């Protein structure tokens, strides 16, 4: 059993203004709802999507998107 | 622990409560005994230990273990602040107002003890702007006491603008810090950074009333009522089709029937119960009669007591009209900060009203369900989750009535005034 | 400090470079401002998603800074007018057309604040970034005025065309932004349109008697020693 760091995307719903750039930059994990707000796929971000996720986080005009790291145990 | 022998029966909090006047300090001390002092150090952890052993959980709706919350505030960096939250935005609940109006000393005791437990320098007692008599009672009670203005503890009474969300933890903290009474994004959590960036303990006034009694009589005494997982007593607001609506103190796990008896029985045949308030769950009358008001039993049917609310809906009411009216009100009460919430709730409320008058179309319920899934969990506070729970359980319980309205449009009862109250109604907010 | 890069007759390569880079910087800043104003409206097509527009906005601003650095260095290096480097950030203290050069310094200072706060956005927080970003609405007009006041080519048709084109494009963007969503927030929108109209009108009134008028070099503060005895200096 080892401890790994998993990355998850988190939205600050008060800051989010539905600009939608995150969904353009990470369509694998983010889609937009009826009103343009992001629906985040809860699965952890794999290594190959990490750079794209960081770019999506950086692109958000209101800094509403964040990449969080948490520890998880994996067998 | 101090105080005379305490009976392991009810009433506990409501002991000696008078119908029109607040309990004076002398009577309060005679009834409950002197307030035990817990100063810093070993003794304040004695209070925390006692609360931990008592299993007391918050009475504001979230039911978070009180001792755990206090320990987190104590462990955080900086001088703590205590907020005794008496803002009762939930229309179906009046227990907090009652406590502040009639038993102010019990609440202040609890607040002072909480401040000692977390080594706080400031206490804020928050009350709804419109609850004038509650504010008066607290003011007079504070003047009667000599433990509060002296010493390093500052106790202030603050009036908060009315609103369903004004009493939400982060909203109250936001307002006390000079902002609007609207929820804030929670990293960092308020037990670390709350009012003026200090670690803040927010406790419902009923929770603090329990703290005041546990400090005097002990965890064992508290646990003599209730069950292992849901100990002690609770205040419940019984309303709707009962003879004497009001606040009752029940043993945790008491059957619904006993609450209804205490409220003088039902005025007519019942269709359903609303448990937990406008963010709560509807159950059929049959289910409700069988229920006991303990957190486990209620969780089994997907419900909770919330801030202690049991509302009996008579068969003579129109459930669809009630649901539609409350949903519209809840949608307007949204703080308007989070897109999925104000958009989703507005869409749901609009569709419910369309359904009520029969123009919803065949997919109305499916659309409501979809928007519910989009709104729940995608907001900064639990408001959309609560509304979705309220609407979903209503659709489950009132299936036949919804189908009828969908086919035939409004019914004769729709024309009558609503049973469920929607106070401080604001004009419907247009979705952005 | 100067390097004799050309003969004493006629403008040096540095002077050409400073004018050219200044003009390009104005165009890039115009592009950045227009995209920044418009991207709030969230127009996008399949080919040009919003993040691409945002990307061009950011890149144009950074490129503008690069061109401005060259613009400043070449102006300082040129031996004709004595423009020390410090004049690029401390306004109105120089000897060469202090007012008009100073406007450029103020504009550049604002631009630096905007760019630096944007690069450190995550650390500074949204509010600090947003507040500073509004300076763009002040920085751009000052840059335009600086160009019109100090530019040697201001009377040339192509330069007037570039300046005029930049002005039209920025005014259009501001109008689009102010009008969409009308009449919500009518006060700030009306104020924005009024300010834009005043700026454009003021420019139209000032230009003929100002930089396009006679003896502008002298009137704008060119040191007497640099003025051409016959025709108001080599700067026209």
Coordinates of N, CA and C in Angstrom, one line a residue, chain B residues 144-344:
Chain B
X144 N -28.8 43.1 33.9 CA -29.0 42.5 35.2 C -27.8 41.8 35.7
X145 N -26.9 41.3 34.8 CA -25.8 40.5 35.3 C -24.6 41.3 35.6
X146 N -23.8 40.8 36.5 CA -22.5 41.5 36.8 C -21.3 40.7 36.3
X147 N -21.5 39.6 35.6 CA -20.3 38.8 35.2 C -19.9 39.2 33.8
X148 N -20.8 40.0 33.1 CA -20.6 40.2 31.7 C -19.9 41.5 31.3
X149 N -20.4 42.6 31.8 CA -19.6 43.8 31.4 C -18.2 43.9 32.0
X150 N -18.1 43.3 33.2 CA -16.7 43.4 33.8 C -15.8 42.3 33.2
X151 N -14.6 42.4 33.6 CA -13.7 41.3 33.1 C -13.3 41.5 31.7
X152 N -12.6 40.6 31.1 CA -12.1 40.7 29.8 C -13.1 40.3 28.7
X153 N -14.2 39.9 29.1 CA -15.2 39.4 28.1 C -16.2 40.5 27.7
X154 N -16.3 40.7 26.3 CA -17.2 41.7 25.9 C -18.4 41.0 25.2
X155 N -19.6 41.3 25.7 CA -20.7 40.7 25.0 C -21.5 41.8 24.3
X156 N -21.8 41.6 23.1 CA -22.6 42.5 22.3 C -23.7 41.9 21.6
X157 N -24.8 42.6 21.6 CA -26.0 42.2 20.9 C -26.1 42.8 19.5
X158 N -26.2 42.0 18.5 CA -26.1 42.6 17.1 C -27.4 42.2 16.4
X159 N -28.1 43.1 15.8 CA -29.3 42.8 15.0 C -28.9 42.6 13.5
X160 N -29.4 41.5 13.0 CA -29.0 41.1 11.6 C -30.2 41.3 10.7
X161 N -30.0 41.8 9.5 CA -31.1 41.9 8.6 C -31.8 40.6 8.3
X162 N -33.1 40.6 8.2 CA -33.9 39.4 8.1 C -33.6 38.7 6.8
X163 N -33.7 37.4 6.8 CA -33.5 36.6 5.5 C -33.3 35.2 5.9
X164 N -33.7 34.3 5.0 CA -33.6 32.9 5.2 C -32.2 32.5 5.4
X165 N -31.3 33.1 4.7 CA -29.9 32.7 4.8 C -29.1 33.6 5.8
X166 N -29.7 34.6 6.4 CA -28.9 35.5 7.2 C -28.4 34.8 8.4
X167 N -29.0 33.7 8.9 CA -28.5 33.0 10.0 C -27.5 31.9 9.7
X168 N -27.2 31.7 8.4 CA -26.3 30.7 8.0 C -24.9 31.1 8.6
X169 N -24.2 30.1 9.1 CA -22.9 30.3 9.8 C -22.0 31.4 9.2
X170 N -21.7 31.1 7.9 CA -20.7 32.1 7.3 C -21.4 33.4 7.0
X171 N -22.7 33.4 6.8 CA -23.4 34.7 6.5 C -23.3 35.6 7.7
X172 N -23.6 35.0 8.9 CA -23.6 35.8 10.1 C -22.2 36.3 10.4
X173 N -21.2 35.4 10.1 CA -19.8 35.9 10.3 C -19.4 37.0 9.4
X174 N -19.9 36.9 8.1 CA -19.7 37.9 7.1 C -20.3 39.2 7.6
X175 N -21.5 39.2 8.1 CA -22.2 40.4 8.5 C -21.4 41.0 9.7
X176 N -21.0 40.2 10.6 CA -20.3 40.7 11.8 C -19.0 41.4 11.4
X177 N -18.4 40.9 10.3 CA -17.2 41.5 9.9 C -17.4 42.7 9.0
X178 N -18.6 43.2 8.9 CA -18.9 44.4 8.1 C -19.4 44.1 6.7
X179 N -19.5 42.8 6.3 CA -20.0 42.5 5.0 C -21.5 42.3 5.0
X180 N -22.1 41.9 3.8 CA -23.5 41.6 3.8 C -23.8 40.3 4.5
X181 N -25.1 40.1 4.9 CA -25.5 38.8 5.5 C -25.6 37.7 4.5
X182 N -24.6 37.4 3.8 CA -24.6 36.4 2.7 C -23.5 35.4 3.0
X183 N -23.7 34.1 2.6 CA -22.7 33.1 2.9 C -21.4 33.5 2.1
X184 N -20.3 33.0 2.6 CA -19.0 33.1 2.0 C -18.4 31.8 1.6
X185 N -17.4 31.8 0.7 CA -16.7 30.6 0.3 C -15.9 30.1 1.5
X186 N -16.0 28.8 1.8 CA -15.4 28.4 3.1 C -13.9 28.1 3.2
X187 N -13.1 27.9 2.2 CA -11.7 27.9 2.6 C -11.3 29.3 2.9
X188 N -10.7 29.7 4.0 CA -10.5 28.8 5.1 C -11.8 28.7 6.0
X189 N -11.9 27.6 6.8 CA -13.2 27.5 7.6 C -13.2 28.5 8.7
X190 N -14.5 28.8 9.1 CA -14.6 29.9 10.1 C -14.0 29.5 11.5
X191 N -13.9 28.2 11.8 CA -13.2 28.0 13.1 C -11.8 28.4 13.0
X192 N -11.2 28.6 11.8 CA -9.9 29.1 11.7 C -9.9 30.6 11.5
X193 N -10.7 31.1 10.5 CA -10.7 32.5 10.2 C -12.2 32.9 10.0
X194 N -12.7 33.6 11.1 CA -14.1 34.0 11.0 C -14.2 35.5 11.1
X195 N -14.8 36.0 12.1 CA -15.1 37.4 12.3 C -13.7 38.1 12.5
X196 N -13.5 39.1 11.7 CA -12.2 39.9 11.7 C -11.0 38.9 11.8
X197 N -11.1 37.9 10.9 CA -10.0 36.9 10.7 C -9.7 36.1 12.0
X198 N -10.5 36.2 13.0 CA -10.2 35.4 14.2 C -10.9 34.0 14.1
X199 N -10.4 33.0 14.8 CA -11.1 31.8 14.9 C -12.5 32.0 15.6
X200 N -13.5 31.5 14.9 CA -14.9 31.9 15.4 C -15.7 30.6 15.7
X201 N -16.3 30.6 16.9 CA -17.2 29.6 17.2 C -18.7 30.1 17.0
X202 N -19.4 29.4 16.1 CA -20.8 29.8 16.0 C -21.7 28.7 16.5
X203 N -22.5 29.0 17.5 CA -23.4 28.0 18.1 C -24.8 28.6 18.1
X204 N -25.7 27.7 17.8 CA -27.1 28.1 17.9 C -27.5 28.4 19.4
X205 N -28.4 29.3 19.7 CA -28.7 29.6 21.1 C -29.2 28.5 21.9
X206 N -29.9 27.5 21.2 CA -30.4 26.4 21.9 C -29.3 25.5 22.4
X207 N -28.3 25.3 21.5 CA -27.1 24.5 21.8 C -26.5 25.1 23.1
X208 N -26.4 26.5 23.1 CA -25.7 27.1 24.3 C -26.6 26.9 25.5
X209 N -27.9 26.9 25.4 CA -28.7 26.7 26.5 C -28.4 25.3 27.1
X210 N -28.2 24.3 26.2 CA -27.9 23.0 26.7 C -26.5 23.0 27.4
X211 N -25.6 23.7 26.8 CA -24.2 23.8 27.4 C -24.4 24.4 28.8
X212 N -25.2 25.4 29.0 CA -25.4 26.0 30.3 C -25.9 25.0 31.4
X213 N -26.7 24.0 30.9 CA -27.3 23.0 31.9 C -26.3 21.9 32.1
X214 N -25.6 21.5 31.0 CA -24.6 20.4 31.1 C -23.5 20.8 32.0
X215 N -23.1 22.1 32.0 CA -22.0 22.6 32.8 C -22.4 22.5 34.3
X216 N -23.7 22.6 34.6 CA -24.2 22.6 36.0 C -24.4 21.1 36.4
X217 N -25.0 20.3 35.6 CA -25.5 19.0 36.0 C -24.7 17.8 35.5
X218 N -23.9 18.1 34.5 CA -23.0 17.0 34.0 C -23.5 16.2 32.8
X219 N -22.5 15.5 32.2 CA -22.9 14.8 30.9 C -23.8 13.6 31.3
X220 N -23.6 13.0 32.4 CA -24.4 11.9 32.8 C -25.9 12.3 32.9
X221 N -26.1 13.4 33.5 CA -27.5 13.9 33.6 C -28.1 14.1 32.2
X222 N -27.3 14.7 31.3 CA -27.8 15.0 30.0 C -28.2 13.7 29.3
X223 N -27.4 12.7 29.5 CA -27.6 11.4 28.8 C -28.7 10.6 29.4
X224 N -29.3 11.1 30.5 CA -30.4 10.3 31.1 C -31.6 10.3 30.2
X225 N -31.7 11.2 29.3 CA -32.7 11.2 28.3 C -32.2 10.9 27.0
X226 N -33.0 10.4 26.1 CA -32.5 10.2 24.7 C -31.8 8.8 24.6
X227 N -31.0 8.7 23.6 CA -30.4 7.4 23.3 C -28.9 7.6 23.3
X228 N -28.2 6.5 23.0 CA -26.7 6.6 23.0 C -26.2 7.5 21.9
X229 N -26.9 7.4 20.7 CA -26.4 8.2 19.5 C -27.1 9.5 19.5
X230 N -28.2 9.7 20.1 CA -29.0 10.9 20.0 C -29.4 11.3 21.4
X231 N -28.5 11.8 22.3 CA -28.9 11.9 23.7 C -29.6 13.3 24.0
X232 N -30.1 13.4 25.2 CA -30.6 14.6 25.7 C -32.0 15.0 25.3
X233 N -32.3 16.3 25.4 CA -33.6 16.8 25.0 C -33.5 17.8 23.9
X234 N -34.6 18.1 23.2 CA -34.5 19.0 22.1 C -35.8 19.9 22.1
X235 N -35.6 21.1 21.6 CA -36.8 22.0 21.4 C -37.3 21.8 20.0
X236 N -38.6 21.6 19.9 CA -39.2 21.4 18.6 C -40.3 22.3 18.4
X237 N -40.4 22.9 17.2 CA -41.5 23.8 16.9 C -42.6 23.0 16.1
X238 N -43.7 22.8 16.8 CA -44.8 22.0 16.1 C -45.8 23.0 15.5
X239 N -46.1 22.9 14.3 CA -47.0 23.8 13.6 C -47.9 23.1 12.6
X240 N -48.7 23.9 12.0 CA -49.6 23.4 11.0 C -50.9 23.0 11.6
X241 N -51.5 21.9 11.2 CA -52.8 21.5 11.7 C -52.8 20.9 13.1
X242 N -52.3 21.6 14.1 CA -52.3 21.2 15.5 C -53.1 22.2 16.2
X243 N -53.6 21.8 17.4 CA -54.5 22.7 18.1 C -53.7 23.9 18.7
X244 N -52.6 23.5 19.4 CA -51.7 24.5 20.0 C -50.3 24.5 19.4
X245 N -50.1 25.2 18.2 CA -48.8 25.2 17.7 C -47.9 26.0 18.6
X246 N -46.6 25.5 18.7 CA -45.7 26.2 19.6 C -44.4 25.4 19.7
X247 N -43.6 25.8 20.7 CA -42.4 25.2 21.0 C -42.5 24.2 22.1
X248 N -42.0 23.0 21.9 CA -42.1 21.9 22.9 C -40.8 21.3 23.1
X249 N -40.5 21.0 24.4 CA -39.2 20.3 24.6 C -39.5 18.8 24.7
X250 N -38.8 18.0 23.9 CA -39.1 16.6 23.8 C -37.8 15.9 24.2
X251 N -37.9 14.6 24.6 CA -36.8 13.7 24.7 C -36.4 13.3 23.3
X252 N -35.1 13.3 23.0 CA -34.6 12.9 21.7 C -35.1 11.4 21.5
X253 N -35.8 11.2 20.4 CA -36.3 9.9 20.1 C -37.8 9.7 20.5
X254 N -38.4 10.8 21.0 CA -39.8 10.7 21.4 C -40.6 10.4 20.1
X255 N -41.7 9.7 20.3 CA -42.5 9.5 19.1 C -43.3 10.7 18.7
X256 N -43.5 10.8 17.4 CA -44.2 12.0 16.8 C -45.6 12.1 17.5
X257 N -46.2 11.0 17.8 CA -47.5 11.1 18.5 C -47.5 11.8 19.8
X258 N -46.4 11.7 20.5 CA -46.4 12.4 21.8 C -46.2 13.9 21.6
X259 N -45.5 14.2 20.6 CA -45.4 15.7 20.3 C -46.7 16.2 19.9
X260 N -47.4 15.5 19.0 CA -48.8 16.0 18.6 C -49.7 16.1 19.8
X261 N -49.6 15.1 20.7 CA -50.4 15.2 21.9 C -50.1 16.4 22.7
X262 N -48.8 16.7 22.9 CA -48.4 17.9 23.7 C -49.0 19.2 23.0
X263 N -49.1 19.1 21.7 CA -49.6 20.3 20.9 C -51.1 20.3 20.9
X264 N -51.7 19.4 21.7 CA -53.2 19.4 21.7 C -53.8 18.6 20.7
X265 N -53.1 17.8 20.0 CA -53.7 17.0 19.0 C -53.9 17.7 17.6
X266 N -54.3 17.0 16.6 CA -54.4 17.5 15.3 C -55.8 18.1 15.1
X267 N -55.9 19.2 14.3 CA -57.2 19.8 14.1 C -58.0 19.1 13.1
X268 N -57.3 18.3 12.2 CA -58.1 17.6 11.2 C -57.3 16.5 10.7
X269 N -57.8 15.8 9.7 CA -57.0 14.7 9.1 C -55.8 15.2 8.5
X270 N -54.7 14.4 8.6 CA -53.4 14.9 8.1 C -53.1 14.2 6.7
X271 N -52.4 15.0 5.9 CA -52.0 14.4 4.6 C -50.5 14.0 4.7
X272 N -49.7 14.9 5.4 CA -48.3 14.7 5.4 C -47.6 15.4 6.5
X273 N -46.3 15.1 6.8 CA -45.5 15.9 7.7 C -44.3 16.5 7.0
X274 N -44.0 17.7 7.4 CA -42.7 18.3 6.9 C -41.8 18.3 8.1
X275 N -40.6 17.6 7.9 CA -39.7 17.4 9.0 C -38.4 18.2 8.7
X276 N -38.0 19.1 9.6 CA -36.7 19.7 9.4 C -36.9 21.1 8.8
X277 N -38.1 21.5 8.4 CA -38.2 22.9 7.9 C -38.2 22.9 6.4
X278 N -38.0 24.1 5.8 CA -38.0 24.3 4.4 C -36.8 23.7 3.7
X279 N -35.8 23.3 4.4 CA -34.7 22.6 3.8 C -34.8 21.1 4.1
X280 N -36.0 20.7 4.6 CA -36.2 19.3 5.1 C -36.9 18.4 4.2
X281 N -37.6 17.5 4.7 CA -38.1 16.4 4.0 C -39.6 16.2 4.3
X282 N -40.4 15.9 3.2 CA -41.8 15.6 3.4 C -41.9 14.0 3.6
X283 N -42.8 13.6 4.5 CA -43.2 12.2 4.6 C -44.7 12.1 4.7
X284 N -45.2 11.0 4.2 CA -46.7 10.8 4.3 C -47.1 10.8 5.8
X285 N -48.4 11.1 6.0 CA -48.9 11.1 7.4 C -48.7 9.7 8.0
X286 N -49.0 8.7 7.2 CA -48.9 7.3 7.7 C -47.5 7.1 8.2
X287 N -46.5 7.4 7.4 CA -45.1 7.2 7.8 C -44.8 8.1 9.0
X288 N -45.3 9.3 9.0 CA -45.0 10.2 10.1 C -45.5 9.8 11.4
X289 N -46.7 9.2 11.5 CA -47.2 8.8 12.7 C -46.4 7.7 13.4
X290 N -45.7 6.9 12.5 CA -44.9 5.8 13.0 C -43.6 6.2 13.5
X291 N -43.2 7.5 13.2 CA -41.8 7.8 13.4 C -41.5 8.2 14.9
X292 N -40.3 8.0 15.3 CA -39.8 8.6 16.5 C -38.7 9.7 16.1
X293 N -38.7 10.7 16.9 CA -37.9 11.9 16.5 C -36.5 11.7 17.0
X294 N -35.8 10.7 16.5 CA -34.4 10.5 16.8 C -33.6 10.6 15.5
X295 N -32.4 11.0 15.5 CA -31.7 11.2 14.3 C -31.6 9.9 13.5
X296 N -31.4 8.8 14.2 CA -31.3 7.5 13.4 C -32.6 7.1 12.7
X297 N -33.7 7.2 13.5 CA -35.0 6.8 12.9 C -35.3 7.7 11.8
X298 N -35.1 9.0 11.9 CA -35.4 9.9 10.8 C -34.5 9.7 9.6
X299 N -33.2 9.4 9.9 CA -32.3 9.2 8.8 C -32.7 7.9 8.0
X300 N -33.4 7.0 8.6 CA -33.8 5.8 7.9 C -34.9 6.1 6.9
X301 N -35.7 7.2 7.1 CA -36.6 7.6 6.1 C -36.1 8.8 5.3
X302 N -34.8 9.0 5.4 CA -34.2 10.1 4.6 C -34.5 11.5 5.1
X303 N -34.8 11.6 6.4 CA -35.2 12.9 6.9 C -34.3 13.2 8.1
X304 N -34.5 14.4 8.6 CA -33.9 14.8 9.9 C -34.7 15.9 10.5
X305 N -34.5 16.1 11.8 CA -35.3 17.1 12.5 C -34.9 18.5 12.1
X306 N -33.7 18.7 11.6 CA -33.2 20.0 11.2 C -33.1 20.8 12.5
X307 N -33.6 22.0 12.4 CA -33.6 22.9 13.6 C -34.8 22.6 14.5
X308 N -35.2 21.4 14.5 CA -36.4 21.0 15.4 C -37.7 21.5 14.8
X309 N -38.1 20.9 13.7 CA -39.3 21.4 13.1 C -40.2 20.2 12.7
X310 N -41.4 20.3 13.1 CA -42.4 19.3 12.6 C -43.7 20.1 12.2
X311 N -44.0 20.0 11.0 CA -45.2 20.7 10.5 C -46.2 19.7 9.9
X312 N -47.4 19.8 10.4 CA -48.4 18.9 10.0 C -49.3 19.5 8.9
X313 N -49.3 18.9 7.8 CA -50.1 19.4 6.6 C -51.4 18.7 6.6
X314 N -52.5 19.5 6.7 CA -53.8 18.8 6.7 C -54.2 18.4 5.3
X315 N -55.2 17.5 5.2 CA -55.6 17.0 3.9 C -56.4 18.1 3.2
X316 N -56.8 19.1 3.9 CA -57.6 20.2 3.3 C -56.7 21.2 2.6
X317 N -55.4 21.1 2.7 CA -54.5 22.0 2.0 C -54.2 21.5 0.6
X318 N -53.8 22.4 -0.2 CA -53.3 22.0 -1.5 C -51.8 21.9 -1.5
X319 N -51.3 20.7 -1.5 CA -49.8 20.5 -1.4 C -49.1 21.2 -2.5
X320 N -49.7 21.1 -3.7 CA -48.9 21.7 -4.9 C -48.8 23.2 -4.8
X321 N -49.9 23.8 -4.3 CA -49.8 25.3 -4.1 C -48.8 25.6 -3.0
X322 N -48.8 24.9 -2.0 CA -47.9 25.1 -0.9 C -46.5 25.0 -1.3
X323 N -46.2 23.9 -2.0 CA -44.8 23.6 -2.5 C -44.4 24.7 -3.5
X324 N -45.3 25.1 -4.4 CA -44.9 26.1 -5.4 C -44.6 27.4 -4.7
X325 N -45.5 27.8 -3.7 CA -45.3 29.1 -3.1 C -44.0 29.1 -2.3
X326 N -43.7 28.0 -1.5 CA -42.5 28.0 -0.7 C -41.2 27.9 -1.7
X327 N -41.3 27.2 -2.7 CA -40.2 27.1 -3.6 C -39.9 28.4 -4.3
X328 N -40.9 29.2 -4.6 CA -40.7 30.5 -5.2 C -40.0 31.4 -4.1
X329 N -40.5 31.3 -2.9 CA -39.9 32.1 -1.8 C -38.4 31.7 -1.6
X330 N -38.2 30.4 -1.5 CA -36.8 29.9 -1.3 C -35.9 30.4 -2.5
X331 N -36.4 30.4 -3.7 CA -35.6 30.8 -4.8 C -35.3 32.3 -4.7
X332 N -36.2 33.1 -4.2 CA -36.0 34.5 -4.0 C -35.0 34.8 -2.9
X333 N -35.0 33.9 -1.9 CA -34.2 34.0 -0.7 C -32.7 33.6 -1.0
X334 N -32.5 33.1 -2.2 CA -31.1 32.7 -2.6 C -30.2 34.0 -2.5
X335 N -29.0 33.9 -2.0 CA -28.1 35.0 -1.9 C -27.8 35.6 -3.3
X336 N -28.0 34.8 -4.3 CA -27.7 35.3 -5.7 C -26.3 35.3 -6.0
X337 N -25.5 34.5 -5.3 CA -24.0 34.6 -5.5 C -23.5 33.4 -6.4
X338 N -24.2 32.3 -6.4 CA -23.7 31.1 -7.1 C -24.7 30.8 -8.2
X339 N -24.2 30.8 -9.4 CA -25.0 30.5 -10.6 C -25.9 29.3 -10.6
X340 N -25.4 28.1 -10.3 CA -26.2 26.9 -10.3 C -27.4 27.1 -9.3
X341 N -27.2 27.8 -8.2 CA -28.3 28.0 -7.2 C -29.3 28.9 -7.7
X342 N -29.0 30.2 -8.0 CA -30.0 31.1 -8.3 C -30.7 30.8 -9.7
X343 N -29.9 30.2 -10.6 CA -30.5 29.8 -11.8 C -31.4 28.6 -11.7
X344 N -30.8 27.5 -11.0 CA -31.5 26.3 -10.8 C -32.8 26.4 -10.0

